[in-house]
Structure formats: C-alpha cells, structure tokens
mmCIF file of C-alpha atoms in Angstrom:
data_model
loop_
_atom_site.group_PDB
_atom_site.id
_atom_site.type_symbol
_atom_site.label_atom_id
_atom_site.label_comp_id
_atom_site.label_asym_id
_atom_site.label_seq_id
_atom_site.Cartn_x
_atom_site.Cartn_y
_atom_site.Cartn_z
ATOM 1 C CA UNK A 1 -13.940 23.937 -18.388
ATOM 2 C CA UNK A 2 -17.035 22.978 -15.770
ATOM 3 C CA UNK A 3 -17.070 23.516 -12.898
ATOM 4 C CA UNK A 4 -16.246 21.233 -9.764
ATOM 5 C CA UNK A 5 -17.236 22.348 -6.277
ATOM 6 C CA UNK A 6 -18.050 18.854 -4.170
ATOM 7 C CA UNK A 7 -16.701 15.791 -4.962
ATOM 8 C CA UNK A 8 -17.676 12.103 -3.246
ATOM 9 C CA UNK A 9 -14.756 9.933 -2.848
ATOM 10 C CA UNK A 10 -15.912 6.335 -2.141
ATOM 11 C CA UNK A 11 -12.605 4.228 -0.593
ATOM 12 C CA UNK A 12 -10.732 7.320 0.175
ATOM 13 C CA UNK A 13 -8.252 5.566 3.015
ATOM 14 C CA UNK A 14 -5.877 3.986 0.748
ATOM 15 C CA UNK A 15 -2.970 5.522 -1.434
ATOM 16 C CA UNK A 16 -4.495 6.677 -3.894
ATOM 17 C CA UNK A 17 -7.630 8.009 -2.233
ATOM 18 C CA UNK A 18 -6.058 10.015 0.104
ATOM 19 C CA UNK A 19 -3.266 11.261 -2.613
ATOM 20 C CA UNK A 20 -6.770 12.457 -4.401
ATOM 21 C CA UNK A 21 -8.197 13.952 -1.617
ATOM 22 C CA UNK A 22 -5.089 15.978 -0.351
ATOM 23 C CA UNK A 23 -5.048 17.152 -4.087
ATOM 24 C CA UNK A 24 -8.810 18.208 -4.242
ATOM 25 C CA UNK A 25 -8.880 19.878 -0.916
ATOM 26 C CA UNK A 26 -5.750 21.467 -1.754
ATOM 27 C CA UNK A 27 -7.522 23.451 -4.937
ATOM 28 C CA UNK A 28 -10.533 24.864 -3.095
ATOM 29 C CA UNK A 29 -13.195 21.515 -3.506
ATOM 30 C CA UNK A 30 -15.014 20.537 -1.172
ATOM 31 C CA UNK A 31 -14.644 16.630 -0.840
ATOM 32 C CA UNK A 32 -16.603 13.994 1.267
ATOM 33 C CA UNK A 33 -16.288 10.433 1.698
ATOM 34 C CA UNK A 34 -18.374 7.241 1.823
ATOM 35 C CA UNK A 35 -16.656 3.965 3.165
ATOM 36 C CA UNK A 36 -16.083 1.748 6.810
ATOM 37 C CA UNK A 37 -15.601 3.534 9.786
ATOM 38 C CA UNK A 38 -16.919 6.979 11.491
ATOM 39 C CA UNK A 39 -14.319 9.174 9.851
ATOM 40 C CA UNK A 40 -16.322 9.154 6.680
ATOM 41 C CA UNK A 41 -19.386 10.858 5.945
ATOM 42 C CA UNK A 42 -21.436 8.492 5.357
ATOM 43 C CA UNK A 43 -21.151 3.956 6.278
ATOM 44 C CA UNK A 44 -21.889 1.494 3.651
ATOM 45 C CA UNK A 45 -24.220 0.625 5.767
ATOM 46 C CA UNK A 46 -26.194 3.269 5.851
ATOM 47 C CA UNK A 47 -28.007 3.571 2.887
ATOM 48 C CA UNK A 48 -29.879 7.332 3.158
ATOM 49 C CA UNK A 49 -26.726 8.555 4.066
ATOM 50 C CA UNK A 50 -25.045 7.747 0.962
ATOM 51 C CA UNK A 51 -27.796 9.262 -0.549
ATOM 52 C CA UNK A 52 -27.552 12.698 1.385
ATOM 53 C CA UNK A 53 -23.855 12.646 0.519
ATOM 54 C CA UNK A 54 -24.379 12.092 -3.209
ATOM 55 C CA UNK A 55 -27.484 15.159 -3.165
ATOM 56 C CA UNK A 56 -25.652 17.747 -4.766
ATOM 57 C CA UNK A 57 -22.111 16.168 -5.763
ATOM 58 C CA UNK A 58 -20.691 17.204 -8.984
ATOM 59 C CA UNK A 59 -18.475 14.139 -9.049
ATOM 60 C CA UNK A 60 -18.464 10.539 -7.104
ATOM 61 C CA UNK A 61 -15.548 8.529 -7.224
ATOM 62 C CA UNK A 62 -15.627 5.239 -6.049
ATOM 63 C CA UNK A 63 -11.819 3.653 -5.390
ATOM 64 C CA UNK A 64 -13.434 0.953 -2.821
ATOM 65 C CA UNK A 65 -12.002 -2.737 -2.791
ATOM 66 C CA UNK A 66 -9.673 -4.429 -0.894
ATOM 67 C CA UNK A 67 -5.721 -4.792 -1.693
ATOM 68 C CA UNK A 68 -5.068 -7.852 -4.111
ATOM 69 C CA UNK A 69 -1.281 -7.880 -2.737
ATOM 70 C CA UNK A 70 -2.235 -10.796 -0.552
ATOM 71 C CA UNK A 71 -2.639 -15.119 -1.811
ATOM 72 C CA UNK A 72 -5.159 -15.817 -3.588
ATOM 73 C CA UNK A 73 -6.752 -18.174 -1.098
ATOM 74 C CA UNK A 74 -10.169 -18.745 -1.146
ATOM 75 C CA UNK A 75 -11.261 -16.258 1.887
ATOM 76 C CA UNK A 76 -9.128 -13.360 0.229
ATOM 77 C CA UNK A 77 -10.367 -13.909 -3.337
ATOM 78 C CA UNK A 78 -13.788 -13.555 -1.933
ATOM 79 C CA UNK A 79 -12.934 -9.789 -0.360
ATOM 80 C CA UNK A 80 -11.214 -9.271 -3.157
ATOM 81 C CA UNK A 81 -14.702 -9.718 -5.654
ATOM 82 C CA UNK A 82 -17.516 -8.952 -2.857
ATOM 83 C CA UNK A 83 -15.423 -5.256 -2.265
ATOM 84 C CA UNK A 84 -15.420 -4.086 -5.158
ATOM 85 C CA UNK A 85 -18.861 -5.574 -7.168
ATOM 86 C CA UNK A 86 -20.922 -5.189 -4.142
ATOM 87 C CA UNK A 87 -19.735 -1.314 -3.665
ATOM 88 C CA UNK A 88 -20.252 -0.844 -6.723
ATOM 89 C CA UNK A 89 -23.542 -2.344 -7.180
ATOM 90 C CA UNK A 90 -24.752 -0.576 -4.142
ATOM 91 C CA UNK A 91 -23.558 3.351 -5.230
ATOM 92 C CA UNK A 92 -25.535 2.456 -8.968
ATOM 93 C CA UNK A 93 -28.519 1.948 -6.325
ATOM 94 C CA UNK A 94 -27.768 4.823 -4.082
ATOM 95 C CA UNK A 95 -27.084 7.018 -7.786
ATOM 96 C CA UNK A 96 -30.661 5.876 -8.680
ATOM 97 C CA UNK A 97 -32.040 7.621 -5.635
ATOM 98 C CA UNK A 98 -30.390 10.643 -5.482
ATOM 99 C CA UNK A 99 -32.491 13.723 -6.315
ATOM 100 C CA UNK A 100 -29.118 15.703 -7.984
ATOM 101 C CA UNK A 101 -26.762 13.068 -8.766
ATOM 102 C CA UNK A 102 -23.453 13.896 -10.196
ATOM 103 C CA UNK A 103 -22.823 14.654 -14.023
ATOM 104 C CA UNK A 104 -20.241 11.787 -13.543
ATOM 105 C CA UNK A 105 -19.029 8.447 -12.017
ATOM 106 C CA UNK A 106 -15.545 7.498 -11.787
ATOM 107 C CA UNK A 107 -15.251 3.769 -10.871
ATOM 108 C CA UNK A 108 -11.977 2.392 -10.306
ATOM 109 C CA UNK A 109 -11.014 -0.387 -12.368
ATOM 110 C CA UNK A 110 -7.487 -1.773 -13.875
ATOM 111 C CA UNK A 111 -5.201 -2.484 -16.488
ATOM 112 C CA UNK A 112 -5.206 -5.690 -15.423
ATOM 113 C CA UNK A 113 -8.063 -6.868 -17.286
ATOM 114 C CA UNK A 114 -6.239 -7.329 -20.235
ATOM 115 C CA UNK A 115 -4.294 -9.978 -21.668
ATOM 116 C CA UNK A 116 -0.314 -10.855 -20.972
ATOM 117 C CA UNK A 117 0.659 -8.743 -23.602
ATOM 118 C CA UNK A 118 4.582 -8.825 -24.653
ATOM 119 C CA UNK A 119 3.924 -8.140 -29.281
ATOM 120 C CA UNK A 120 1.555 -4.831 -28.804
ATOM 121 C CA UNK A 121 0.177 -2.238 -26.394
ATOM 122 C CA UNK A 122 -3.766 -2.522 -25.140
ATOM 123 C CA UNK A 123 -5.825 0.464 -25.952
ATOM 124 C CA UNK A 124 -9.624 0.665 -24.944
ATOM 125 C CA UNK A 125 -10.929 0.135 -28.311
ATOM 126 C CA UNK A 126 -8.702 -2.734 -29.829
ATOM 127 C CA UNK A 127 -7.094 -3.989 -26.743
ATOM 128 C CA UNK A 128 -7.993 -7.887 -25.867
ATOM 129 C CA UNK A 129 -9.057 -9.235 -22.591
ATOM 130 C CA UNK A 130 -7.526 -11.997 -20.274
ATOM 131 C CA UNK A 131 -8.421 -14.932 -18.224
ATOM 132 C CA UNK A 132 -7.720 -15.452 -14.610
ATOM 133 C CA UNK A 133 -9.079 -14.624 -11.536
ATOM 134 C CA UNK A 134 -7.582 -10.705 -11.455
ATOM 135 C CA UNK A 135 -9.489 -10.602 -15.134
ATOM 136 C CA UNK A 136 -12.706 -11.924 -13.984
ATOM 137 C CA UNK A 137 -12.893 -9.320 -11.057
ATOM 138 C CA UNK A 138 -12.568 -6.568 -13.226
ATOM 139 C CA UNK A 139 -15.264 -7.584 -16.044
ATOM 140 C CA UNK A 140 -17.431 -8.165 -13.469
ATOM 141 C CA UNK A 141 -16.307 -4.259 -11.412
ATOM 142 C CA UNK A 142 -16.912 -2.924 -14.875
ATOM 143 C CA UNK A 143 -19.869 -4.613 -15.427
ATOM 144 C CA UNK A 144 -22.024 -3.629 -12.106
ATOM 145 C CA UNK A 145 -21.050 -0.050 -13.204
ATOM 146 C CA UNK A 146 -22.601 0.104 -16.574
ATOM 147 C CA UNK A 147 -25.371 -2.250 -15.998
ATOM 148 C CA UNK A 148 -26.045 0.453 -12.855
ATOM 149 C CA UNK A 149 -29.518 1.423 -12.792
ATOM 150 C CA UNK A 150 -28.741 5.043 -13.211
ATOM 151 C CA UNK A 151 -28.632 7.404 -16.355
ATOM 152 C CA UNK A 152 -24.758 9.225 -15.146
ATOM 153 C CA UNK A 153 -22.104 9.614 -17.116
ATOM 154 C CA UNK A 154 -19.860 6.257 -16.126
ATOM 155 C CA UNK A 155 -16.429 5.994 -16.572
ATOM 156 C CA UNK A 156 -13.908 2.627 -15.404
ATOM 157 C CA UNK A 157 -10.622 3.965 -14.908
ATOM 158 C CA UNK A 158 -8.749 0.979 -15.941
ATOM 159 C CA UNK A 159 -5.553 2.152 -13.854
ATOM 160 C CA UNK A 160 -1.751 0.985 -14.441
ATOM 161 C CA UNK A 161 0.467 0.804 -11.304
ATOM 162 C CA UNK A 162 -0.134 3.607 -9.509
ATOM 163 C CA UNK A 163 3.414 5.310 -8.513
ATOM 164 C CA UNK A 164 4.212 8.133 -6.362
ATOM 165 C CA UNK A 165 6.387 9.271 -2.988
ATOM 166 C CA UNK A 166 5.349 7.101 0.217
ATOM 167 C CA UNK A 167 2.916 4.871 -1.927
ATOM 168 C CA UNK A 168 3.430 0.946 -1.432
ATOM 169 C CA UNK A 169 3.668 0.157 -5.100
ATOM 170 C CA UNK A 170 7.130 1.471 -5.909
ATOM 171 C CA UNK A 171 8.535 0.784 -2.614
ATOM 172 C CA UNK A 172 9.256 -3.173 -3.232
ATOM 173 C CA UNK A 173 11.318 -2.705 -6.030
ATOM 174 C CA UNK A 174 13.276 0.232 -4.428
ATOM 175 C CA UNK A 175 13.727 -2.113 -1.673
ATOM 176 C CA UNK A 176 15.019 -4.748 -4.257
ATOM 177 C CA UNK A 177 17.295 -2.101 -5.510
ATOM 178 C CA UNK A 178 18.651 -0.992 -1.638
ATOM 179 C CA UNK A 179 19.483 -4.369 -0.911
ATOM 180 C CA UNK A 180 21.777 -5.487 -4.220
ATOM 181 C CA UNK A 181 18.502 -7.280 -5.919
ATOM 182 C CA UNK A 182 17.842 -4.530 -8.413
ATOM 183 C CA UNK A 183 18.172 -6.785 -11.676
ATOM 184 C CA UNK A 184 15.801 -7.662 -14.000
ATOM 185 C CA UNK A 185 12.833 -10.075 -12.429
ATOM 186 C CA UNK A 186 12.312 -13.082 -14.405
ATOM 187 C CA UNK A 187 13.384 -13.339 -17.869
ATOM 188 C CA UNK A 188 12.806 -9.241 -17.666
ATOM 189 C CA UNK A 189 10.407 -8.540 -20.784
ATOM 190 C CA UNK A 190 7.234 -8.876 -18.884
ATOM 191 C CA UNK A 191 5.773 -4.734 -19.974
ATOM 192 C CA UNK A 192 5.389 -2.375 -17.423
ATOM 193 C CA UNK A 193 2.543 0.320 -17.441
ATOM 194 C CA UNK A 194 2.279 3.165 -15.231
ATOM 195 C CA UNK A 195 1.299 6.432 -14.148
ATOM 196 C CA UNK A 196 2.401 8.982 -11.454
ATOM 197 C CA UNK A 197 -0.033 9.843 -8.891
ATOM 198 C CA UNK A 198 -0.212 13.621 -9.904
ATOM 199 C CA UNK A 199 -1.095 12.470 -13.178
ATOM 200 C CA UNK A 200 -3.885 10.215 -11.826
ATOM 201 C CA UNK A 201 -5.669 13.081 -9.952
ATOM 202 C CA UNK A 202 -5.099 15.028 -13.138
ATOM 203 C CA UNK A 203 -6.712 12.612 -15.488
ATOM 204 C CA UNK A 204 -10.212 12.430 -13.018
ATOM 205 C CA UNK A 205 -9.995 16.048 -13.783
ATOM 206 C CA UNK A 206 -9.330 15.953 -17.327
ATOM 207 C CA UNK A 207 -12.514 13.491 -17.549
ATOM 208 C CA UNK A 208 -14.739 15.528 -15.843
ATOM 209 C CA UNK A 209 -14.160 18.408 -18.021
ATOM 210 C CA UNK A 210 -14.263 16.039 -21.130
ATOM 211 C CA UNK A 211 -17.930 15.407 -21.327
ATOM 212 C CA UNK A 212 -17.677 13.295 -24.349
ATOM 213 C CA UNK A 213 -15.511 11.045 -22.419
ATOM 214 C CA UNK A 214 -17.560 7.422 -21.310
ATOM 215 C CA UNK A 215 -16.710 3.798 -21.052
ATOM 216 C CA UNK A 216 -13.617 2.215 -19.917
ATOM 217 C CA UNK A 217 -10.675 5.012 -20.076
ATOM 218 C CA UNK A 218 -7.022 3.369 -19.938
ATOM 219 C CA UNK A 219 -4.612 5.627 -17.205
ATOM 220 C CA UNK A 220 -1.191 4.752 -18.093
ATOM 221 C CA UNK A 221 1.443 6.697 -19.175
ATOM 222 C CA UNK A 222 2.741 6.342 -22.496
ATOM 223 C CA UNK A 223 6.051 5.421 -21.236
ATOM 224 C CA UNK A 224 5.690 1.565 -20.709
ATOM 225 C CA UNK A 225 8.697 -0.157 -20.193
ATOM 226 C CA UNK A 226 9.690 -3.789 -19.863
ATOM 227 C CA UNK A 227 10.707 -5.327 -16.210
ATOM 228 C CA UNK A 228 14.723 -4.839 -16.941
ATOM 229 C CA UNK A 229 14.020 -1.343 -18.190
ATOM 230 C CA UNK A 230 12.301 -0.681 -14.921
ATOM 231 C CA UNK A 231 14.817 -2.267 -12.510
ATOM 232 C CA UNK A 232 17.552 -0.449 -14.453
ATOM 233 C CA UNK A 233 15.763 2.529 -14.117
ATOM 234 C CA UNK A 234 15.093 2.449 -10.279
ATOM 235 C CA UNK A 235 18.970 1.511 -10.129
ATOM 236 C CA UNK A 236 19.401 4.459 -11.551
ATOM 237 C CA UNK A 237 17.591 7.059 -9.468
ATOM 238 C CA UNK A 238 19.008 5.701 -6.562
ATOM 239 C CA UNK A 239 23.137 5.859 -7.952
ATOM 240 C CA UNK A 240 23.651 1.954 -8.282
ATOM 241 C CA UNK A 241 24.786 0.141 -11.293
ATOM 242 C CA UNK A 242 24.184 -3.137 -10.627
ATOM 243 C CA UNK A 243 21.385 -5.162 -9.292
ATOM 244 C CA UNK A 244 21.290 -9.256 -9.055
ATOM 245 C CA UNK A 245 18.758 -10.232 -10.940
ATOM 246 C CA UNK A 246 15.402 -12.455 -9.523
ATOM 247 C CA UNK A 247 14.133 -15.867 -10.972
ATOM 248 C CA UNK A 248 10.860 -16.664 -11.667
ATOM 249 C CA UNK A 249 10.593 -19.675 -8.768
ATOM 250 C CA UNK A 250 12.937 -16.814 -6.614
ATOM 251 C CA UNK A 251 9.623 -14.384 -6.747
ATOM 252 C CA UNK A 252 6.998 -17.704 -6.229
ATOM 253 C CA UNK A 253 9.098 -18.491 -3.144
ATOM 254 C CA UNK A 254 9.465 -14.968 -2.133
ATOM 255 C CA UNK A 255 5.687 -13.750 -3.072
ATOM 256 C CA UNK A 256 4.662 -16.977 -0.635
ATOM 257 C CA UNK A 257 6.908 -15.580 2.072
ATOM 258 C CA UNK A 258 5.590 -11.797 1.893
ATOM 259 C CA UNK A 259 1.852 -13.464 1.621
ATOM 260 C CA UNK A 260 1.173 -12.263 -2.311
ATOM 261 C CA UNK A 261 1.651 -13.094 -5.567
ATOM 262 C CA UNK A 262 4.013 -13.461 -8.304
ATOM 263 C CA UNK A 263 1.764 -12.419 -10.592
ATOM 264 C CA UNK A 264 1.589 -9.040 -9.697
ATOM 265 C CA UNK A 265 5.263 -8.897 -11.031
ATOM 266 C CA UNK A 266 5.696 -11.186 -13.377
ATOM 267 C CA UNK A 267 2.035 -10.404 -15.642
ATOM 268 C CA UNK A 268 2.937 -8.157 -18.604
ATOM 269 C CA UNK A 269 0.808 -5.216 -18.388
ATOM 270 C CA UNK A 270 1.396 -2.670 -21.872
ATOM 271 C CA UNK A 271 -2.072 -0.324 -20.955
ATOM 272 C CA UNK A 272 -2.133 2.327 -23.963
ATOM 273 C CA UNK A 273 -3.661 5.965 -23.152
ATOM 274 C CA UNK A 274 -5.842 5.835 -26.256
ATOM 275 C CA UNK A 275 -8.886 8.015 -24.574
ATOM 276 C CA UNK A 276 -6.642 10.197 -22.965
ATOM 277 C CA UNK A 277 -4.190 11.161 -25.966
ATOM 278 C CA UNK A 278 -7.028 11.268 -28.200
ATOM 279 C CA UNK A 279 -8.311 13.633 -25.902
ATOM 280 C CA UNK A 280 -5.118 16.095 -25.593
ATOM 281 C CA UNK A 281 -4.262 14.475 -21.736
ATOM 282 C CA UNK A 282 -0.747 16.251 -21.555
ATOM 283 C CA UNK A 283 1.172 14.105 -18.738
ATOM 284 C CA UNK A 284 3.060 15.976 -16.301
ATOM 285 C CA UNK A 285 5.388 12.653 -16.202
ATOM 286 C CA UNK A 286 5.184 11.098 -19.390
ATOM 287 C CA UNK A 287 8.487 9.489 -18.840
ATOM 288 C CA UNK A 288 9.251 6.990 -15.837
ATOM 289 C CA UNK A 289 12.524 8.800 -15.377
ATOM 290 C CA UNK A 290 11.058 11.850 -14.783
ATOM 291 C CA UNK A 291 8.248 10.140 -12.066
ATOM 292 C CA UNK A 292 11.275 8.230 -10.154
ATOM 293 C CA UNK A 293 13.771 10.953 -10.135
ATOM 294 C CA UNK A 294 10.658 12.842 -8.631
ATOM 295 C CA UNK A 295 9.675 9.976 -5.994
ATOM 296 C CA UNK A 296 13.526 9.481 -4.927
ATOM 297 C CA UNK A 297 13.802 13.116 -4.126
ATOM 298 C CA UNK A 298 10.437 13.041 -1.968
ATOM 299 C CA UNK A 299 11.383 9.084 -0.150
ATOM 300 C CA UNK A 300 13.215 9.086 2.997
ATOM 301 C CA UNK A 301 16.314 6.679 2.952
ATOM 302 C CA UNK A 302 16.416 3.474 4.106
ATOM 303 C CA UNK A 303 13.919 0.276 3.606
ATOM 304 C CA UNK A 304 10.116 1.107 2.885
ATOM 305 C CA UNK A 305 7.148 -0.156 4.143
ATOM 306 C CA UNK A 306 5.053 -2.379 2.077
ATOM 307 C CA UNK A 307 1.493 -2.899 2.152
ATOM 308 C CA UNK A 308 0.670 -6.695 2.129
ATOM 309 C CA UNK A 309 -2.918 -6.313 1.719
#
C-alpha cells in the first residue's frame, strides 16, 4: 500500500466531489481544490496557482465539467464540451510545470462512451464505442488526458451512475416511485450500470495503490440491471408493489418539461468492472439492493430535489 497524504480535487462542488472530499478528509488526507470561485485553492484562472497546488500532491483528481442533465441546445452542448476538454487540457499543462507532480491523475470520464448495449456487457478492453453527442464528449475528455503533455500515471474513470444518500441521480426515480410512477420506463430492458458512492471513493483508492493500473478503468458495479429490474427494485426499498409504468414519448415530453433528456434514461448503459475485478476491487455494494436499502435508510421522506443542470 503507498502512501497518500495530499490530494488535489479539481471540480470538488458537485456530488461526487464533495462525497470524495468528506471521505478523504475524514481518513487523515489532506485535500485541496482547484475550480471557480474563492472557496478553492486555487481559480482556473490562475495558472501559477494551480501549479503551487499541484507542487507536492500525491494525487490530482479532476471531476470538472458541467451537468449534462439539461437540453442539448446548442449553448449547453458547448459548456458541456469546453468544461470538461478545456480543464482538462489546461491541468496536462499545469502537470507539465509542476516541479513534484503527482504519481497519478484521475480524470473523470463515463460509461457513457460506449455503445447502446442490450446482447453483452462493455469492458475496457473489448467493449465498443458509440456515436452521439454524449460519445463524442467523452473521446475527446479522454483524449486531452492522454495526449497531456506530461509523463503521470493517467487514468479515465469511465463512471456508471453515480448513486448514494442526498445525491441527485437516484432521487428522480425515487420520486417516480413516491408518486405511483415506479414501473418500468420504456419498454424496460434498456441496462443499468452503477456504483455506490462509497465504492467510488474506494476505487480512486484502490487505483492509486494499484500502480500497474493506466488507461481507461470502467467503475460500475457488477450488478447491472435492466430499467424494470431497477424500478422494481426502488419499489421495493421504499414498501410499494406497484408502480405505473412510463412510455418512451411520456419521458420525451416529460425530459422537455424538467429541461433534460430522455436519453439519460432511456440509453442502455451495461459498463463491466474488467480493471477493477481483475485487480481484486472487492465492492462494499456489489448488489443494487444492498446500495438502495442503504440510501433509503440515509433519505429523508418526502419528494427530493433534483439537479437540472
């Protein structure tokens, strides 16, 4: 096991950044933070200082971009590309300055980038790419991070959907499930890939003290399960046994309404944990019962707010 002392968290404001933070700080490390507005450390704009917060960091993890649960108009796609390839491509610069960089870079990416899949999972080494806008963002994230003109140790978390107690990405569908609309959404086989937010921090860890561990790393749990699965699930945890189910041009019309996209519920994502089961990545929540019997136990009753980006 290496060592970790001071760790550089790059977008630390959302979810998961401050769920990662809270969880480093809690264990003794020392964490600073690079990103908009005088709470952090060090501005984007400010391009010594992200160099005097790197000096010296055993690990820099960047998590910056802005929410894709908004449309896809043209304005938003823009944020949506410029906040996470320009961040990028500005840390590989900073990285190539620093006098002691950090053994490793953590870039966020996602599970995203690969295709619909509904006949097999998507591992790292065999899984196959999409098209679409969401795809194109992330081949070009990944590929300002390892075209980055620095010689660190680079990893792109492609990351499923991200659950855990107060986060905005289980809250629609427990919503859904509140209400009476806790059925399936769609025709219901659309895959669903996760991982709980505990096991999130733990796989950054896991990576850091896997040195042979490079290239684009898949965090998912092995528990994928298809939409209906999921809604019956979440029924579940919360005592209900029915749910109405949601058509596809219900969720268009709805996404429209909420200002996001249907996409982001209706895409099949099956994300395999090749690296990390390959690797000996024991999962404190390997099964999605387990991470929303958890969640319900730690969410305060009633509706939940959702982030809309």
């Amino acid at each position: 096991m290496s060592t970790m002392n001071n760790v550089v968290i790059c977008g630390a404001s959302g979810y998961i950044g401050q769920y990662l933070r809270r969880s480093l700080e809690t264990s003794g490390i020392n964490v600073r933070t690079i990103g908009r507005g005088d709470s952090n450390n060090a501005a984007w704009s400010d391009k010594q200082g992200i160099v005097d917060v790197l000096d010296g960091a055993d690990l820099v993890v960047n998590l910056a971009g802005r929410s894709v649960s908004c449309r896809y108009n043209k304005r938003n796609a823009d944020e949506i590309f410029s906040s996470r390839v320009e961040t990028t491509a500005q840390l590989g610069r900073a990285l190539a300055r620093t006098p002691r960089p950090p053994s490793l870079w953590i870039n966020a990416s996602t599970g995203t980038i690969y295709r619909d899949a509904r006949d097999r999972p998507m591992n790292e080494t065999t899984g196959e790419l999409g098209t679409g806008f969401s795809v194109a963002v992330a081949r070009a994230w990944e590929q300002e991070l390892f075209e980055a003109p620095t010689t660190v140790r680079k990893v792109a978390l492609r990351m499923s959907i991200v659950l855990g107690a107060g986060g905005g990405a289980i809250n629609p569908f427990i919503n859904l499930a509140r209400v009476g609309f806790g059925g399936r959404m769609g025709d219901g086989q659309q895959m669903f890939s996760w991982i709980h937010a505990h096991d999130l921090v733990r796989s950054i860890t896991h990576i850091y003290d896997h040195q042979g561990i490079s290239g684009p790393v898949n965090v998912a749990s092995p528990d994928a399960v298809s939409n209906a699965v999921l809604m019956r699930e979440v029924r579940a945890s919360l005592g209900r046994v029915r749910g109405m189910p949601t058509s596809g041009w219900m969720l268009e019309l709805g996404a429209r309404v909420i200002r996001t996209e249907a996409e982001l519920v209706l895409k099949s994502r099956w994300v395999d944990p090749g690296v990390l089961s390959d690797t000996g990545f024991q999962f404190t929540f390997p099964t999605l019962d387990s991470a929303l019997n958890q969640i319900i136990r730690e969410t305060p009753r009633g509706l939940l707010p959702v982030a809309l980006g």
